Protein backbone atom coordinates (compact mmCIF):
# COMPACT_ATOMS: atom_id res chain seq x y z
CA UNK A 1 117.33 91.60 98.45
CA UNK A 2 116.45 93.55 95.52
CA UNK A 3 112.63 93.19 94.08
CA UNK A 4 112.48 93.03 90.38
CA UNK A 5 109.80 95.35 88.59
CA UNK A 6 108.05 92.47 87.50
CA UNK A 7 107.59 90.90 90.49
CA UNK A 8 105.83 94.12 91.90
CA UNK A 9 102.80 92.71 90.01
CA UNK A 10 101.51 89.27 91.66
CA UNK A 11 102.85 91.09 95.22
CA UNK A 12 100.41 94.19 94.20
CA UNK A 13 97.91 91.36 93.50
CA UNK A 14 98.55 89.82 97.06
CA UNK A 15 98.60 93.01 98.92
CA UNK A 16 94.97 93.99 97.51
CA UNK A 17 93.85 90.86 98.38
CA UNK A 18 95.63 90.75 102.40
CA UNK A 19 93.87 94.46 102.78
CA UNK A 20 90.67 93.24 103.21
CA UNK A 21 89.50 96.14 101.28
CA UNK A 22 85.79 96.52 101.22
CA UNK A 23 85.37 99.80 99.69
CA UNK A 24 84.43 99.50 95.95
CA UNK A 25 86.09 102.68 94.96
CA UNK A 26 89.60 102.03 96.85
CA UNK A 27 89.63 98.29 94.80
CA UNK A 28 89.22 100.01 91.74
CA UNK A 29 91.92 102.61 92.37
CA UNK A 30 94.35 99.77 93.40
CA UNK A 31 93.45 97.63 90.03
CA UNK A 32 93.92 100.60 88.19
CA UNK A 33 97.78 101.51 89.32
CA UNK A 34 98.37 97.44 88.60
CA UNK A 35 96.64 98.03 85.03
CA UNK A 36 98.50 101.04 84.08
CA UNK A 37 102.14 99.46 85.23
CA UNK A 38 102.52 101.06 88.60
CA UNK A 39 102.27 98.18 90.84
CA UNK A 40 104.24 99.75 93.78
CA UNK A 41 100.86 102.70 94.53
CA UNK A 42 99.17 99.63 94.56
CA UNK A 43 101.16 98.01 97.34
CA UNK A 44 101.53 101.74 98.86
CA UNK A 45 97.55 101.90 99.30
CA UNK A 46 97.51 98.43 100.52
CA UNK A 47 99.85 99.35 103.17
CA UNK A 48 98.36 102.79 104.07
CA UNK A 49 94.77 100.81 104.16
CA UNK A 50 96.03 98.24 106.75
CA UNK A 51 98.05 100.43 108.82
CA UNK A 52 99.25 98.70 112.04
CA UNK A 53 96.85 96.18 111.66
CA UNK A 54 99.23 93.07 112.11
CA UNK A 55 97.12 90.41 111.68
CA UNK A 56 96.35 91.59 108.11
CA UNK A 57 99.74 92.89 107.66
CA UNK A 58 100.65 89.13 108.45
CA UNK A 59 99.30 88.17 105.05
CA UNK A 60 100.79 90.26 102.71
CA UNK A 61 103.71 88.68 101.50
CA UNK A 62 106.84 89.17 102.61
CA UNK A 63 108.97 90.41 100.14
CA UNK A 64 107.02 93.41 100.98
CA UNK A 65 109.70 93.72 103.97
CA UNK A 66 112.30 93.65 101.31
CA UNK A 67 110.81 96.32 99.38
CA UNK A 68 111.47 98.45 102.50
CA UNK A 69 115.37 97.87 102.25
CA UNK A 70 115.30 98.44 99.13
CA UNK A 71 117.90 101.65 97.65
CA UNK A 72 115.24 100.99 94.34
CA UNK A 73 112.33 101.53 95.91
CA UNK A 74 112.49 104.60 98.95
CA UNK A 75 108.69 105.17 98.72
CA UNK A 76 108.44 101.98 100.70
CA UNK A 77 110.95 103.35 103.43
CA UNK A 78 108.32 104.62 105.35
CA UNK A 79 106.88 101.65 106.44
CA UNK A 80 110.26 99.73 107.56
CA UNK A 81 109.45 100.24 111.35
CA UNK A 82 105.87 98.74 111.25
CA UNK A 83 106.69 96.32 108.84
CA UNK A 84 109.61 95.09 111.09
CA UNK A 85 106.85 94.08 113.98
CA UNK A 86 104.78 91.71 111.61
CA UNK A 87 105.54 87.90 111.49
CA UNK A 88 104.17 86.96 107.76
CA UNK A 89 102.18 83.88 107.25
């Protein structure tokens, strides 16, 4: 499945939120790659925040999985294998 641009957006907006992100300074950087139209280094930091935690990995949705198959999108590549353990809520 292919993920549209536009649909990076509310997914960004979902993978901040599935983080759990406490730190002040890491929100702000993630709100500020949605703001200036590069949703995917928002969903990158998400990722990279979470690691291989798979109970908050299960929240984020999963078109996120997609993004990893995706010949549009090969900076999400590098999360295929972990990705492929999560079940998503």
């Amino acid at each position: 499945m292919n993920v549209e641009y536009e649909d990076l957006f509310s997914i960004a907006e979902s993978c901040m939120a599935a983080s759990g992100c406490v730190k002040e300074v890491r929100i702000d950087i993630m709100q500020d790659a949605i703001d200036c139209g590069e949703p995917d280094l928002a969903i990158i930091d998400a990722l990279d925040i979470v690691g291989n935690d798979m109970t908050r990995l299960s929240h984020f949705p999963p078109q996120v999985l997609d993004l990893t198959n995706d010949p549009e999108w090969p900076e999400f590549h590098r999360f295929r294998d972990t990705l492929k353990k999560a079940v998503f809520d």
